[in-house]
Short mmCIF file of N, CA and C and ligand atoms in Angstrom, two decimals:
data_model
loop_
_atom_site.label_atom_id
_atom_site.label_comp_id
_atom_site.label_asym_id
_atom_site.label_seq_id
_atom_site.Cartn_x
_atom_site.Cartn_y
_atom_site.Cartn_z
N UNK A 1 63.39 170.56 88.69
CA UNK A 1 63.78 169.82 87.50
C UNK A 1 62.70 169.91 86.44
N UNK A 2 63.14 169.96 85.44
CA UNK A 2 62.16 170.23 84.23
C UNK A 2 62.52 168.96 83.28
N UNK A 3 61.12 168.94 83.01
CA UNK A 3 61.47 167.31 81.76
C UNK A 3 60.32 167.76 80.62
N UNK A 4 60.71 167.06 78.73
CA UNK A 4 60.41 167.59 78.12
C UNK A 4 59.60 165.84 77.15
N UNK A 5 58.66 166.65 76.21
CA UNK A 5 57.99 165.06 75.43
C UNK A 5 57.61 165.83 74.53
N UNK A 6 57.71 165.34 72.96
CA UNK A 6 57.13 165.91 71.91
C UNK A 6 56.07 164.67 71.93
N UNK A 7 54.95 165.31 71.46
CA UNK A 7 53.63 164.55 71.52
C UNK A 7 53.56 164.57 69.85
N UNK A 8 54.10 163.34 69.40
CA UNK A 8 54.03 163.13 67.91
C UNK A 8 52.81 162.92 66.85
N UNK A 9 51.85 162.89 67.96
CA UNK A 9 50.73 162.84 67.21
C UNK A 9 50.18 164.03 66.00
N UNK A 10 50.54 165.00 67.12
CA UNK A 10 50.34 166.58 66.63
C UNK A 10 51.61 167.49 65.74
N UNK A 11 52.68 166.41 66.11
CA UNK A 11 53.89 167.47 65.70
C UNK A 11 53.76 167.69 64.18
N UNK A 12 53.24 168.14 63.33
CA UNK A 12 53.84 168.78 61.48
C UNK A 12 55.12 168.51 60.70
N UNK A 13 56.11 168.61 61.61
CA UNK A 13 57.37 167.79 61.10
C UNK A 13 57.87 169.19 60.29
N UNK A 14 57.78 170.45 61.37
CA UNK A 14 58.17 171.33 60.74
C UNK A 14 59.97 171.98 60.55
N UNK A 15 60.59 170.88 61.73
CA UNK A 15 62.23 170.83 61.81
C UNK A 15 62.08 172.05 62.87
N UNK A 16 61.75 173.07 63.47
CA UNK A 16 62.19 173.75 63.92
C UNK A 16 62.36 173.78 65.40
N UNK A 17 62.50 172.81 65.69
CA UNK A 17 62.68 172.04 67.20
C UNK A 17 64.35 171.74 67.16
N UNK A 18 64.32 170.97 66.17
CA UNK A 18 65.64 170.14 65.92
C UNK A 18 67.21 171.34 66.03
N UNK A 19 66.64 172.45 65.21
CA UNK A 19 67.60 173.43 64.95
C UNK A 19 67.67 174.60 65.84
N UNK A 20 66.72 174.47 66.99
CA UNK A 20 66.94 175.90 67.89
C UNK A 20 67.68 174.92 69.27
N UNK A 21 67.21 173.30 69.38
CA UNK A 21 67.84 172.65 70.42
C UNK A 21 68.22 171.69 69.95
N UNK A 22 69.13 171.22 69.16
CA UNK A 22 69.64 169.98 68.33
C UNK A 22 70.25 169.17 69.63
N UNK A 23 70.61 169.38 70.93
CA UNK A 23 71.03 168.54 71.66
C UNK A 23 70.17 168.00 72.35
N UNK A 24 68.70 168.14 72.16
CA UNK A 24 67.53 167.70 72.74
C UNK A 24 66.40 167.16 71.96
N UNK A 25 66.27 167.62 70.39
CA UNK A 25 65.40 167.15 70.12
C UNK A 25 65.78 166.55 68.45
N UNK A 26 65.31 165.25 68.52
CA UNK A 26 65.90 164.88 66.89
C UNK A 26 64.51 164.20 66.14
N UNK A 27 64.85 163.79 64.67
CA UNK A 27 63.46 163.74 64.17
C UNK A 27 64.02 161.89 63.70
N UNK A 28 62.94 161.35 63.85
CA UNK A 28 62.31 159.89 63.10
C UNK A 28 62.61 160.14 61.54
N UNK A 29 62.32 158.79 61.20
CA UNK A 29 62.24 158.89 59.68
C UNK A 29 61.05 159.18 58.78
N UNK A 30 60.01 160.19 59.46
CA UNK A 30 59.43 160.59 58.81
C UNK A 30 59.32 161.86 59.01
N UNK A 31 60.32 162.32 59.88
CA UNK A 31 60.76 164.00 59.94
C UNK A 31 60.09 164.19 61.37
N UNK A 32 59.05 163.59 61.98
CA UNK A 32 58.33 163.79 63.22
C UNK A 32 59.33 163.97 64.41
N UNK A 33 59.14 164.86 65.17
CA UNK A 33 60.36 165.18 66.41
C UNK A 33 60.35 164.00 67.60
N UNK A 34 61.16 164.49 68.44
CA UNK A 34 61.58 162.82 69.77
C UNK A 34 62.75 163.52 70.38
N UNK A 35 62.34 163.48 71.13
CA UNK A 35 63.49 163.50 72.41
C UNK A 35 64.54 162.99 72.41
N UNK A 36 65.90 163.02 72.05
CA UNK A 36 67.19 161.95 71.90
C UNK A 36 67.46 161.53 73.87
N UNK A 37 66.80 162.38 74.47
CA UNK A 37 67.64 162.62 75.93
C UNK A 37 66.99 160.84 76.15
N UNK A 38 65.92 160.54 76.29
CA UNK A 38 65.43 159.34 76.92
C UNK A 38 64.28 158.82 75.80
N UNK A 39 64.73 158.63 74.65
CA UNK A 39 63.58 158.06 74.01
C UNK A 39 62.29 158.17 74.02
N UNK A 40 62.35 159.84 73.72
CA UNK A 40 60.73 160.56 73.72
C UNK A 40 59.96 160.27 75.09
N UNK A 41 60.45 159.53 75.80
CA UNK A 41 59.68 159.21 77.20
C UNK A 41 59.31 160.14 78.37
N UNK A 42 60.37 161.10 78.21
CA UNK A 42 59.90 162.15 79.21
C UNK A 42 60.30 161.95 80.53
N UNK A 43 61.41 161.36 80.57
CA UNK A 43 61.93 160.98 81.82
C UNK A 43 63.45 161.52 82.55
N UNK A 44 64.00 162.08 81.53
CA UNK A 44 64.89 162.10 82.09
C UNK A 44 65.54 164.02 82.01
N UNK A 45 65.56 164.61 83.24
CA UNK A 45 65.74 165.77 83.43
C UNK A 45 66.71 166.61 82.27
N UNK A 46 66.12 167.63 82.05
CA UNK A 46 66.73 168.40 81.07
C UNK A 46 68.16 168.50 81.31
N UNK A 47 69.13 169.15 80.82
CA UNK A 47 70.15 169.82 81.69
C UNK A 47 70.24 170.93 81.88
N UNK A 48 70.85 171.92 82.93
CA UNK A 48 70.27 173.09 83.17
C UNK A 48 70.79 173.84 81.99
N UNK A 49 72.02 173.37 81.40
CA UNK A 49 72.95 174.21 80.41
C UNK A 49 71.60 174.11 78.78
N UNK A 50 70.66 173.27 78.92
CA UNK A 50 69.87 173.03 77.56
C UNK A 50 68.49 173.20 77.94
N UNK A 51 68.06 174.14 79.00
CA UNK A 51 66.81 174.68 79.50
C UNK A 51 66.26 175.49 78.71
N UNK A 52 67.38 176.78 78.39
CA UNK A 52 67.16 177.84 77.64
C UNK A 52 66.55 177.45 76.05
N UNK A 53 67.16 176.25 75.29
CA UNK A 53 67.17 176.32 74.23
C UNK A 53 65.84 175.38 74.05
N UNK A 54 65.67 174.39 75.07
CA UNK A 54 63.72 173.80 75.16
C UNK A 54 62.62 174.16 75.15
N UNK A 55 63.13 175.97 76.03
CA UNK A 55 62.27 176.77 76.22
C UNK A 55 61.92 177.50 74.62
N UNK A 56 62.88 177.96 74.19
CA UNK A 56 62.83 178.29 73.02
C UNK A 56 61.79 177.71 71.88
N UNK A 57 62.78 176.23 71.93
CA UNK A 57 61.65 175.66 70.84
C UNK A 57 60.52 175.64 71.47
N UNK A 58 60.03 175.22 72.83
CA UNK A 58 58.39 175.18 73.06
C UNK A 58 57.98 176.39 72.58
N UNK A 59 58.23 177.47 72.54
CA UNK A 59 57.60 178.39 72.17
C UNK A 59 58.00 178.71 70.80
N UNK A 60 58.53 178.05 70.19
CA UNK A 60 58.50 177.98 68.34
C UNK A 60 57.85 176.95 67.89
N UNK A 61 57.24 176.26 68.66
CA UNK A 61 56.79 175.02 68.04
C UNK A 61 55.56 175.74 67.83
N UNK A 62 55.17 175.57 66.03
CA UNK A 62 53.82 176.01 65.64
C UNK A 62 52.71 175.20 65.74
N UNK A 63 53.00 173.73 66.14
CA UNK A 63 51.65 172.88 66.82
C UNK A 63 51.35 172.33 68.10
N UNK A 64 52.29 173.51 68.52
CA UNK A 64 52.40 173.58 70.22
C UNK A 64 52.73 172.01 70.80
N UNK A 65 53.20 171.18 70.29
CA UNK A 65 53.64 169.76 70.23
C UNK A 65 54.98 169.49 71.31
N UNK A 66 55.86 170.39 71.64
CA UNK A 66 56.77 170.16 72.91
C UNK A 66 55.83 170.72 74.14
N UNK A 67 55.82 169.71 74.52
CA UNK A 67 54.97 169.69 76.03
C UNK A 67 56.69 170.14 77.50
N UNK A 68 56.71 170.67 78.22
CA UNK A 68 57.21 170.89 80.00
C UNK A 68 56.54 170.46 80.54
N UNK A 69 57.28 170.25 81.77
CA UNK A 69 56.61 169.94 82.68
C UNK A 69 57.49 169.49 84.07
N UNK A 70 57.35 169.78 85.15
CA UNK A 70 57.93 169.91 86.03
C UNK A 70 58.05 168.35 87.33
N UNK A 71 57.53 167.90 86.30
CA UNK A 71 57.13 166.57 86.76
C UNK A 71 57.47 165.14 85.59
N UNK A 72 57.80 164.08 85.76
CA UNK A 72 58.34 162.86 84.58
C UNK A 72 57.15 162.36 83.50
N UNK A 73 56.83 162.43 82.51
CA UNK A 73 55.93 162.15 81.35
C UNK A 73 55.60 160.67 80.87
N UNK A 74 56.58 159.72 81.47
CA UNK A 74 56.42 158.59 81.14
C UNK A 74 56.07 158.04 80.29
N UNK A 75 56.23 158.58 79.07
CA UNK A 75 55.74 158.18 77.85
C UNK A 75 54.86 158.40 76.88
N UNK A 76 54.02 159.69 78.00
CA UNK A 76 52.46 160.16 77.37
C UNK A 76 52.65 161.85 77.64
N UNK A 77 52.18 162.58 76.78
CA UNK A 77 52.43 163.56 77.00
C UNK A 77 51.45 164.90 77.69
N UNK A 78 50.63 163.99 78.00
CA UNK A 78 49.10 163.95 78.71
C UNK A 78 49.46 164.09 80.13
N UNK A 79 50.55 163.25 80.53
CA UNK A 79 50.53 163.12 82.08
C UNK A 79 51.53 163.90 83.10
N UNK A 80 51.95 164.74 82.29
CA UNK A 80 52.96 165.93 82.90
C UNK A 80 52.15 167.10 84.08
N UNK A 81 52.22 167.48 84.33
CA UNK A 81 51.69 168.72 85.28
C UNK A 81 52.40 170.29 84.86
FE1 F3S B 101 57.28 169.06 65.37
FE2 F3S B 101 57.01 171.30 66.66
FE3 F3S B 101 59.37 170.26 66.37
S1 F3S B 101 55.89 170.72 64.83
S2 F3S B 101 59.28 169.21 64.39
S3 F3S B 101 57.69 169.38 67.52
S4 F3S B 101 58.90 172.42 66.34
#
């Protein structure tokens, strides 16, 4: 199982998260990205059908700000493995 956390500290608010996986990742009102799946928390398993498109944005994200991890994030995006 794979689980996902944008670490908002770092994110730029560059949208391009939102538009390669719009069923996974949505933005605040200051454009900053979040997880819709579990309230940026990092808890709750991807689905396998929206793996491909997480993967994607992690690797479009230009402030490397979507964290994986194969393990639950709980809220911090520090504590994944
Ligand atoms: Fe932020 Fe990266 Fe998405 S900068 S808006 S988390 S692609």
């Amino acid at each position: 199982y794979k689980y996902t956390i944008v670490d908002k500290d770092t994110c730029i608010a560059c949208g391009a998260c939102g538009l390669t996986a719009p069923e996974v990742f949505e933005y605040d009102e200051e454009g900053i990205a979040q997880v819709l799946l579990d309230n940026n928390q990092g808890t709750s398993v991807i689905p396998d059908d929206l793996i491909d498109d997480v993967l994607d944005a992690y690797e479009g994200c230009p402030s490397d700000s979507i964290h994986i991890s194969d393990t639950a994030f709980h809220g911090s995006p520090a504590s994944g493995q």
